[in-house]
Coordinates of C-alpha atoms in Angstrom, one line a residue:
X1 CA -58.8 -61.2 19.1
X2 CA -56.3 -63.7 20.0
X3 CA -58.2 -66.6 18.8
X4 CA -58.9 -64.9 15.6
X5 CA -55.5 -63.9 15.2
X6 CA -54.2 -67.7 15.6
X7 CA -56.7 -69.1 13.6
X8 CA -56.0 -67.3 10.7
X9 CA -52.2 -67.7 11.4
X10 CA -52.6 -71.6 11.8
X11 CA -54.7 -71.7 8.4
X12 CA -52.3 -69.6 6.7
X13 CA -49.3 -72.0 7.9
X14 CA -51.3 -75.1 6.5
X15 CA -52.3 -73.1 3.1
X16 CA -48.1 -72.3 2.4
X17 CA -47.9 -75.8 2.8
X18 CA -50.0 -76.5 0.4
X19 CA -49.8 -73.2 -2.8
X20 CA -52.0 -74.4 -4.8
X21 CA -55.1 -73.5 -2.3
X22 CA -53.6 -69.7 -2.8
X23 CA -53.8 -70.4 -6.7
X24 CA -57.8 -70.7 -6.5
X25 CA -59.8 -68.0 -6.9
X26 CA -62.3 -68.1 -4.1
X27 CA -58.8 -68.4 -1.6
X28 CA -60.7 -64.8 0.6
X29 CA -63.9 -66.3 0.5
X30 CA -61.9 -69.7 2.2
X31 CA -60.6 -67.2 4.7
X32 CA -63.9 -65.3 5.6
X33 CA -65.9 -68.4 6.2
X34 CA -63.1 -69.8 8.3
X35 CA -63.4 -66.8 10.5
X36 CA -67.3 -66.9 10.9
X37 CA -67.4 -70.2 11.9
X38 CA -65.3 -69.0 15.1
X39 CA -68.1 -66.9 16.0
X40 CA -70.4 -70.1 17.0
X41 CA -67.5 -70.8 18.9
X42 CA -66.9 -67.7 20.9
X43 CA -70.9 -67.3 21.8
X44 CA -71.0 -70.8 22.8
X45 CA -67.4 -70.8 24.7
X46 CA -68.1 -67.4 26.7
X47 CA -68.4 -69.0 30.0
X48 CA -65.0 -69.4 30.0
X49 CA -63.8 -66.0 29.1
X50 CA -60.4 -64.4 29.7
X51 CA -62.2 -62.4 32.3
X52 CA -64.0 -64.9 34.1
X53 CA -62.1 -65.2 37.8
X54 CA -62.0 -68.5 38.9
X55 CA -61.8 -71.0 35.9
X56 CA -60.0 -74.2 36.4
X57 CA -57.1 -75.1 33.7
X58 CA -58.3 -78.5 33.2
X59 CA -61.5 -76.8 32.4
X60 CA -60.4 -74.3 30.2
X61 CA -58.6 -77.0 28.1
X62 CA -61.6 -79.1 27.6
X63 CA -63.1 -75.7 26.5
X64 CA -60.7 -75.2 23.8
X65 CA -61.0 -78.6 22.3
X66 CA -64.9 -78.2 22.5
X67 CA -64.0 -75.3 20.7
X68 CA -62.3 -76.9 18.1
X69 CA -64.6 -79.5 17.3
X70 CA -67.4 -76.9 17.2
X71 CA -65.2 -74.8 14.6
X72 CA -65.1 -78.1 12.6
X73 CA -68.6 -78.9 12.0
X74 CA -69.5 -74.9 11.6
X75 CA -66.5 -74.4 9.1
X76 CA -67.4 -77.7 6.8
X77 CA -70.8 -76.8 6.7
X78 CA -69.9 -73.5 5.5
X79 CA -67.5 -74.9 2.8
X80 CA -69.9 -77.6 1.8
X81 CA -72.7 -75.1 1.0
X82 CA -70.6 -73.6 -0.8
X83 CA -69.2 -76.5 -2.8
X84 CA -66.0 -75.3 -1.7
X85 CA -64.6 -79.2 -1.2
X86 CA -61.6 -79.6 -3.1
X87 CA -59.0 -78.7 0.3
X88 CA -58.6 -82.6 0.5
X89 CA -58.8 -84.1 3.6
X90 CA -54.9 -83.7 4.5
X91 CA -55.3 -80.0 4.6
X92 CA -58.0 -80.5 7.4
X93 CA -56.0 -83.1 9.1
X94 CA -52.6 -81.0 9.5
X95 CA -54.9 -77.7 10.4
X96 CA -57.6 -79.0 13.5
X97 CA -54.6 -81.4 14.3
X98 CA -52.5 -77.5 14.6
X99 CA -55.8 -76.4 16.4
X100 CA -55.6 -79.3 19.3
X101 CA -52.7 -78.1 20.2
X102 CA -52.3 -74.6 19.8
X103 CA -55.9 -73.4 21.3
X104 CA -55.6 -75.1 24.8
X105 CA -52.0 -73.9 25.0
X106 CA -53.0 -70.1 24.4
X107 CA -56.0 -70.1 26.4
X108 CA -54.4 -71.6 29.2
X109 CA -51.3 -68.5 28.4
X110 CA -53.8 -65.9 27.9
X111 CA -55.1 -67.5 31.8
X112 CA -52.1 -67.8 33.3
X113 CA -50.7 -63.9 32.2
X114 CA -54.2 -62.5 33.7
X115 CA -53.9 -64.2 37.1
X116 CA -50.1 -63.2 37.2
X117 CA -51.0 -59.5 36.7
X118 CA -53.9 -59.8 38.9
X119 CA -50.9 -61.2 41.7
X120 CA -49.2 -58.2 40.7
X121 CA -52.0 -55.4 41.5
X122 CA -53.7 -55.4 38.2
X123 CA -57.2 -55.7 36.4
X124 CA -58.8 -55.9 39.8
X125 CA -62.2 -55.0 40.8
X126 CA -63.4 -53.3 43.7
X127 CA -66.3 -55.2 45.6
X128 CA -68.0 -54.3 48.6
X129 CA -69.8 -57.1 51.1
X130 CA -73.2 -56.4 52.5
X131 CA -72.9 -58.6 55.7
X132 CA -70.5 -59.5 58.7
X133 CA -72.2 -62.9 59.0
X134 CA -71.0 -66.3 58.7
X135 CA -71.9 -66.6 55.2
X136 CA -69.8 -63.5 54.3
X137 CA -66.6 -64.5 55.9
X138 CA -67.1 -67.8 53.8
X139 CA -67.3 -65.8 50.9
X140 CA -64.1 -63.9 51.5
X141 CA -61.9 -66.6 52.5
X142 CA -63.0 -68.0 48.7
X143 CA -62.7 -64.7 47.3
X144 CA -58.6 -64.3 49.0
X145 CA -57.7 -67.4 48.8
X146 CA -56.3 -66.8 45.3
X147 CA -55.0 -63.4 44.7
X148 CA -54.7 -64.3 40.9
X149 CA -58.9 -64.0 41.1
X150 CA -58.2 -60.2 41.3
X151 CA -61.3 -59.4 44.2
X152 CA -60.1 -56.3 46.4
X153 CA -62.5 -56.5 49.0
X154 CA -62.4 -52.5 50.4
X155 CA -65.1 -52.8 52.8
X156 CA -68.4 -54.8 55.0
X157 CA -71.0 -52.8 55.6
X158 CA -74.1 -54.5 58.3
X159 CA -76.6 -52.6 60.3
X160 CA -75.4 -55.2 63.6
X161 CA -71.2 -56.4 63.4
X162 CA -70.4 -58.4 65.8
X163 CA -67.1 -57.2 68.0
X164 CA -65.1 -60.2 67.2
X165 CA -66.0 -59.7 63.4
X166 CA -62.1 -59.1 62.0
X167 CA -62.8 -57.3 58.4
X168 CA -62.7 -53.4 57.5
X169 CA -66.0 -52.8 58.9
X170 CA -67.4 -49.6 57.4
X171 CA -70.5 -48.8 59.0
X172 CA -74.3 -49.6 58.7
X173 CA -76.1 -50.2 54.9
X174 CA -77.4 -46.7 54.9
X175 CA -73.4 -45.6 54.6
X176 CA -73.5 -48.0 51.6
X177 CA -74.1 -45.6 48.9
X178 CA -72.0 -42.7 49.3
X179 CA -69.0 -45.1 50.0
X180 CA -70.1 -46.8 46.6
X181 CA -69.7 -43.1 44.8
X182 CA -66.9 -42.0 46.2
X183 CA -64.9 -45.4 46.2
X184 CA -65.9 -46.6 42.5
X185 CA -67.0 -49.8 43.5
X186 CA -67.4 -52.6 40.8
X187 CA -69.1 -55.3 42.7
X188 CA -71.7 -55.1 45.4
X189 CA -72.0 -59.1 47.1
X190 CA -75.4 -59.0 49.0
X191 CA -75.0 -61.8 51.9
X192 CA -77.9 -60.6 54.3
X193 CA -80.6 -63.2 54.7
X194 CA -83.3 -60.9 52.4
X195 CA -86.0 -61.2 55.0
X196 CA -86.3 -57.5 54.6
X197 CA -87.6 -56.2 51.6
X198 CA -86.6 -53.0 52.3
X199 CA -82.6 -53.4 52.7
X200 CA -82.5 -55.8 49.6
X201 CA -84.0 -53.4 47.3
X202 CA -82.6 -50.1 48.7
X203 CA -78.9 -52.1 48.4
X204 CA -79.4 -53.4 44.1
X205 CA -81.2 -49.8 43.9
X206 CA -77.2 -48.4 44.9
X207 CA -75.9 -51.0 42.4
X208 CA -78.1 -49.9 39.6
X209 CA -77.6 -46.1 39.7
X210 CA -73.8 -46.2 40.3
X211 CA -73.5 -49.2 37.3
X212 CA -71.9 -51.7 39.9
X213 CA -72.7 -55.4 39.3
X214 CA -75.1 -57.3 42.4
X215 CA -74.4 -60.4 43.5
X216 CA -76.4 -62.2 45.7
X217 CA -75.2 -64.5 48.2
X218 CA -77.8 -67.4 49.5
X219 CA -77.1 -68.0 53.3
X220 CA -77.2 -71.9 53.6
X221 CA -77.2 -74.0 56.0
X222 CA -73.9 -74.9 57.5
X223 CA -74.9 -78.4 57.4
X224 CA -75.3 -77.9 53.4
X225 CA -71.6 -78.2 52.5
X226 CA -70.3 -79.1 49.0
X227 CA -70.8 -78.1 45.2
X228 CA -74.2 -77.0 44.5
X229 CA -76.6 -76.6 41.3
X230 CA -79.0 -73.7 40.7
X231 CA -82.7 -74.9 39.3
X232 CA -86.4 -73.9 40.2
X233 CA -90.0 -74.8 39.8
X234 CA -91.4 -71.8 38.8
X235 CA -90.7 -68.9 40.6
X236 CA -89.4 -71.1 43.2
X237 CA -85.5 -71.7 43.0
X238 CA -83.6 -74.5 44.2
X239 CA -80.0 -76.0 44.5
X240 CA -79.3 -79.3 44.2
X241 CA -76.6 -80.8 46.0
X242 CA -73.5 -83.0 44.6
X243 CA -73.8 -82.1 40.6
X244 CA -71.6 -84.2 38.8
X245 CA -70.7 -84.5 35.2
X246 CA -70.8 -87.8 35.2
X247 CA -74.4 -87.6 35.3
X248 CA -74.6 -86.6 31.5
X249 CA -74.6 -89.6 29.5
X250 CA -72.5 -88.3 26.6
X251 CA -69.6 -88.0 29.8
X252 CA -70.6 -91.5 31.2
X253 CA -70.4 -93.2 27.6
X254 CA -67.0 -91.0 26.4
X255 CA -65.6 -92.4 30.4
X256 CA -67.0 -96.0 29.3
X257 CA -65.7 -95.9 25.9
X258 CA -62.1 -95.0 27.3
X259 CA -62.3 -97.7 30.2
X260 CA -62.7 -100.7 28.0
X261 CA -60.1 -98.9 25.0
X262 CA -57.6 -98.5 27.9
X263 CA -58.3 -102.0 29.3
X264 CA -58.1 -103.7 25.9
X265 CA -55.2 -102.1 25.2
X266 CA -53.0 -103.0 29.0
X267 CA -54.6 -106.5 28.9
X268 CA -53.2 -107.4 25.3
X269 CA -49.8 -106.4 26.4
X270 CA -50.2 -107.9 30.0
X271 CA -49.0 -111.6 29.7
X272 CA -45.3 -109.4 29.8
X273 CA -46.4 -108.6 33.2
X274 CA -48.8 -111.3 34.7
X275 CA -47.0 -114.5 34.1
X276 CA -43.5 -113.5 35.7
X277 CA -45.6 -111.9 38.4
X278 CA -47.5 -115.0 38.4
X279 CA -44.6 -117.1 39.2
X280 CA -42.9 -115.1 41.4
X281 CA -46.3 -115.6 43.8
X282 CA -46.2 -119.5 43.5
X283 CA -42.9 -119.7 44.3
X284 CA -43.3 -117.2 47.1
X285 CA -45.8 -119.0 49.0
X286 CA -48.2 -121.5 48.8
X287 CA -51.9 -120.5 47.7
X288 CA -53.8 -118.8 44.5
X289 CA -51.9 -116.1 42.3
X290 CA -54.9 -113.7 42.1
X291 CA -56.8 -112.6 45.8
X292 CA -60.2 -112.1 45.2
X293 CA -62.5 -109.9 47.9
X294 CA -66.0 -108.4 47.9
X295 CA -65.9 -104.4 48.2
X296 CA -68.7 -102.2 47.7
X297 CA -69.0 -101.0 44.5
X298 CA -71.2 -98.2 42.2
X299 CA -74.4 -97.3 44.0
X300 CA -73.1 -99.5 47.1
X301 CA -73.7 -102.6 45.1
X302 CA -70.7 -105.5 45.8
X303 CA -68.5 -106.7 43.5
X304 CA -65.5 -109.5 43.3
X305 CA -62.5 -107.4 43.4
X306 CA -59.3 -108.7 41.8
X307 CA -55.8 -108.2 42.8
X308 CA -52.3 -110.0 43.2
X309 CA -51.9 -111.6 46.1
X310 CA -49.2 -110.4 48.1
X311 CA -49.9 -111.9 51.4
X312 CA -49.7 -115.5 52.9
X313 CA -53.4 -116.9 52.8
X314 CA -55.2 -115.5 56.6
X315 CA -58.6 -115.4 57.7
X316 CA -58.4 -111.6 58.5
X317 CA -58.2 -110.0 55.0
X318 CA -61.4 -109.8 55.1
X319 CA -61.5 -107.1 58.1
X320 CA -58.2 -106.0 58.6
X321 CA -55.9 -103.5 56.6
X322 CA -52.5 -104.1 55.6
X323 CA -49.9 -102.1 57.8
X324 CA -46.4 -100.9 57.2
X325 CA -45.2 -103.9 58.8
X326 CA -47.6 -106.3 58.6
X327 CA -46.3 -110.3 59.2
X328 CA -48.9 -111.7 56.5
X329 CA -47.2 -109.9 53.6
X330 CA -44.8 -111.8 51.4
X331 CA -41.2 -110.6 50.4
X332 CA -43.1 -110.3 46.6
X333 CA -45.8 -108.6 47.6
X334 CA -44.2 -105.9 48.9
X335 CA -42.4 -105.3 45.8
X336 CA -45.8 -105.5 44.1
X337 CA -47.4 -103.3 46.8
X338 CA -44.6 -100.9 46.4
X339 CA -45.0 -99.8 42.8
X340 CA -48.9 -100.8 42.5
X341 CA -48.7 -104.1 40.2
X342 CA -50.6 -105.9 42.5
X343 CA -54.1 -103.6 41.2
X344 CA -53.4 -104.5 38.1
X345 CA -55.5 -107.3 37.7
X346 CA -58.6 -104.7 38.2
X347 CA -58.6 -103.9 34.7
X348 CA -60.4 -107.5 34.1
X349 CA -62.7 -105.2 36.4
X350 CA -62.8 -102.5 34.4
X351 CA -63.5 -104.5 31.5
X352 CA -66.4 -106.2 33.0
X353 CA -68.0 -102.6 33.8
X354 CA -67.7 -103.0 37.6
X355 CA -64.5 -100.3 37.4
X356 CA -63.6 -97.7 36.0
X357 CA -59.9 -96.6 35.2
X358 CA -60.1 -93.6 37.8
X359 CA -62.8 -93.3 40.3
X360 CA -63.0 -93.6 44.5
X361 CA -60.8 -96.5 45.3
X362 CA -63.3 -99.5 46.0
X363 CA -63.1 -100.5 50.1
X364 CA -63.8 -103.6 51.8
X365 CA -67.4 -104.4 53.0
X366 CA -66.5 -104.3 56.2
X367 CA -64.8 -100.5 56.2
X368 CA -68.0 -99.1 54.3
X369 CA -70.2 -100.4 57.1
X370 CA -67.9 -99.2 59.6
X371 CA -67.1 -95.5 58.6
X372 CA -70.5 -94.7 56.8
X373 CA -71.7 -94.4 60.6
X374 CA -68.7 -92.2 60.9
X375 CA -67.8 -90.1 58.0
X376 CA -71.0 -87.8 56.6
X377 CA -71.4 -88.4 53.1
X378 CA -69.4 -91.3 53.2
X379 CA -72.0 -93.4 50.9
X380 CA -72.0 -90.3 47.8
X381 CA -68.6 -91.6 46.5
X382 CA -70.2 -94.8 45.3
X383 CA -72.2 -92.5 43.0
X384 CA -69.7 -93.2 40.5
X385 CA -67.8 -96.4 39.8
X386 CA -65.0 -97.0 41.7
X387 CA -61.7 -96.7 39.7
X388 CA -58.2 -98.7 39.8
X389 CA -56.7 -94.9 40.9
X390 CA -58.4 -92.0 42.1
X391 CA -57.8 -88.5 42.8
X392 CA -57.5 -89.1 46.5
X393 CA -54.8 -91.8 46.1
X394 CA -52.1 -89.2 43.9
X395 CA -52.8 -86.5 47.1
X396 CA -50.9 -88.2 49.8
X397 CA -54.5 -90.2 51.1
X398 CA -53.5 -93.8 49.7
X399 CA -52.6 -96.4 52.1
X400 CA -54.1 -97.5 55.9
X401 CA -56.5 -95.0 57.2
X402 CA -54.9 -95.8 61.0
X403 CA -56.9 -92.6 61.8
X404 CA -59.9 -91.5 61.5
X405 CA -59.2 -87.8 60.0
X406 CA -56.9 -89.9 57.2
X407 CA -60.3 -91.5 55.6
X408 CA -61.9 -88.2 56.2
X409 CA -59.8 -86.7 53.5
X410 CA -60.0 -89.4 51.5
X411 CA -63.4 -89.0 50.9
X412 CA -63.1 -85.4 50.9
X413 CA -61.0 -86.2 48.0
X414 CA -63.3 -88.7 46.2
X415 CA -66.5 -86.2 46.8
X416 CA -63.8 -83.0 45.0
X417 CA -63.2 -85.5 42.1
X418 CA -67.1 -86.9 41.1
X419 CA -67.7 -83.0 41.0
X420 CA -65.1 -81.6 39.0
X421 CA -65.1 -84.4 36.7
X422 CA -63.2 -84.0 33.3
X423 CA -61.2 -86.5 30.9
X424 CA -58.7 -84.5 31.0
X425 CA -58.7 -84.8 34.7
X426 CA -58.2 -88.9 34.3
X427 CA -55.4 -88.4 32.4
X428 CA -53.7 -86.0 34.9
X429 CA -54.5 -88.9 37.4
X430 CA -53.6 -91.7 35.1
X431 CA -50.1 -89.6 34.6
X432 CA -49.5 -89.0 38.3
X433 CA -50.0 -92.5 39.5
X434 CA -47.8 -94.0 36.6
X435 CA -45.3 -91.5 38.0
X436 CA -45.5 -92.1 42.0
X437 CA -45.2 -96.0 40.4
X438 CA -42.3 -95.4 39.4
X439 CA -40.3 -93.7 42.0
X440 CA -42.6 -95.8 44.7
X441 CA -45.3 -95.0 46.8
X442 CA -44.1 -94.3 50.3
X443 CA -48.0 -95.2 51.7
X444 CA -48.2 -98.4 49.6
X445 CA -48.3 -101.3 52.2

């Protein structure tokens, strides 16, 4: 009702700006097929609903200008078979233009007002866990671990609870259905292995007759870890690990199309930047302005890497990090170190298809042999190309990985990034590094 009540108001603001649209006769008709074509929208946009729980913003926004350009292509259709095309293509402009803005801004309101009165006690539902297992304490920690999700968890029910099991454990399944009745429970979460026909059915049998929603919980390996998507072959159903939306190729060719617009754009401008830079280098010490090293790139092939050089010329750059206080580093190159001009010559990278703008930051051969022994999963953030800044690098993980856990959540970071992949998450990225550039990165060295 909100949508439909700002779409008609953001119409209706365009239309007083122009009066003589209210002068024609068929104005209602206008009005009733700009209201249709939202209906397209809401079917297609339902998966993120006001009421789904746990919706990312970033998500939501790409939503809402999906929305948008759906309502575009539905609403001049509509007009057209109409031969309702005299608006003029200003009207359109100033109204969609109204619509970027507004839409992501009220569904992220309309978001942000449910999960505070979910913090504050309200629209909640009542679930109930069939399980004490491992794979039901995963599920709760995801289910608490944002109160603004709105799950009040009243109860575990499991024929065998373990002693050091720490939830309100209410008693064996057979208990299930009477606590269900008398306890109005919306949501029944089924985390039992299913090797039982008998429990399975007798539990969604509880769900159906007291009209609670069932949930079923797979119990996966704990070696399975990570973002997972649902398939099958026939009957048979299967989940396929690390989904990324980089694997469509509308994503990979909008992510393309922005790298080289981006890089055209910085590389135009960046004589302003490269030949002072340049100079400062020669003058600093003796050797080339631009340090060139091999680092494993997409799908683990190598590529020539380009940066500034901000160290003397050694024979360990090649296998050894720079340090807070490292000797080979020039006076310069710790000022270009220190607010990131010295990766700025990657956008030749980018240009040449080897980098993206924002990806896993591309490491040395010699560090991808090394930790890929060490770090599981280690080679999966090569599945995309490696970018100039990356989600890990505005987290607090950028810099030398002295230890071994400080890579670990590096790549923790690049594998959360290649899976919740949106534009709109590059520009948050892009936005935060330009910002810890300019007050300095404390880890840049």
């Amino acid at each position: 009702m909100v949508d439909f009540a700002l779409l008609n108001l953001l119409f209706l603001t365009v239309v007083l700006l122009n009066p003589e649209i209210l002068n024609c006769h068929r104005v209602r008709t206008i009005f009733l097929s700009l209201n249709v074509a939202y209906i397209p929208v809401a079917w297609l946009m339902k998966s993120v609903a006001v009421d789904a729980r746990s919706i990312h913003l970033d998500r939501v926004v790409s939503a809402a200008m999906k929305g948008v350009c759906i309502h575009i292509i539905c609403f001049t259709s509509l007009l057209y078979l109409q031969n309702l095309t005299f608006l003029g293509l200003s009207v359109f402009f100033t109204f969609y233009l109204l619509c970027l803005f507004f839409f992501p801004l009220t569904w992220i309101i309309c978001r942000l007002l449910i999960k505070h009165l979910r913090r504050k006690g309200y629209n909640y539902v009542r679930c109930v866990i069939v399980g004490t297992n491992s794979t039901a304490r995963t599920l709760t920690e995801n289910m608490i671990n944002d109160p603004g999700y709105g799950y009040r968890i009243l109860g575990y029910f499991d024929n065998v609870c373990l002693p050091e099991f720490d939830g309100n454990y209410i008693g064996p399944i057979d208990r299930l259905e009477e606590f269900v009745k008398e306890n109005a429970v919306d949501e029944i979460y089924f985390t039992l292995s299913g090797d039982k026909p008998e429990v399975i059915i007798s539990v969604m049998k509880t769900a159906d007759d007291n009209m609670a929603k069932f949930f079923y919980v797979p119990r996966i390996s704990r070696y399975i870890t990570g973002t997972f998507k649902l398939g099958s072959i026939g009957t048979s159903a299967l989940l396929s690990t690390h989904p990324t939306p980089l694997s469509s190729f509308l994503n990979r060719a909008a992510k393309r199309t922005f790298d080289i617009l981006f890089s055209i754009m910085f590389l135009a401008v960046s004589p302003v930047i490269f030949i002072p830079v340049a100079i400062a280098i020669k003058l600093s010490s003796p050797g080339p302005v631009f340090f060139k090293q091999q680092r494993t790139g997409y799908h683990g092939k190598p590529f020539m890497c380009y940066k500034f050089r901000t160290m003397k010329v050694n024979d360990s750059s090649d296998s050894v990090q720079a340090t807070a206080n490292d000797p080979r580093k020039t006076r310069v190159g710790e000022f270009l170190r220190h607010t990131s001009i010295d990766e700025l010559p990657q956008f030749l990278n980018v240009l040449r298809g080897e980098m993206s703008v924002v990806g896993p930051r591309p490491h040395m051969l010699k560090h991808t042999e090394d930790y890929s022994k060490l770090i599981d999963r280690y080679m999966v953030r090569h599945m995309v190309k490696p970018g100039i800044t990356g989600w890990a690098q505005v987290t607090g993980f950028r810099g030398e990985t002295k230890y071994l856990w400080q890579m670990q959540g590096r790549v923790e970071r690049d594998m959360w990034y290649i899976e919740h992949w949106s534009f709109l998450l590059d520009l948050k990225i892009i936005v935060k590094t330009v910002t810890n550039a300019v007050r300095g990165e404390k880890n840049a060295f």
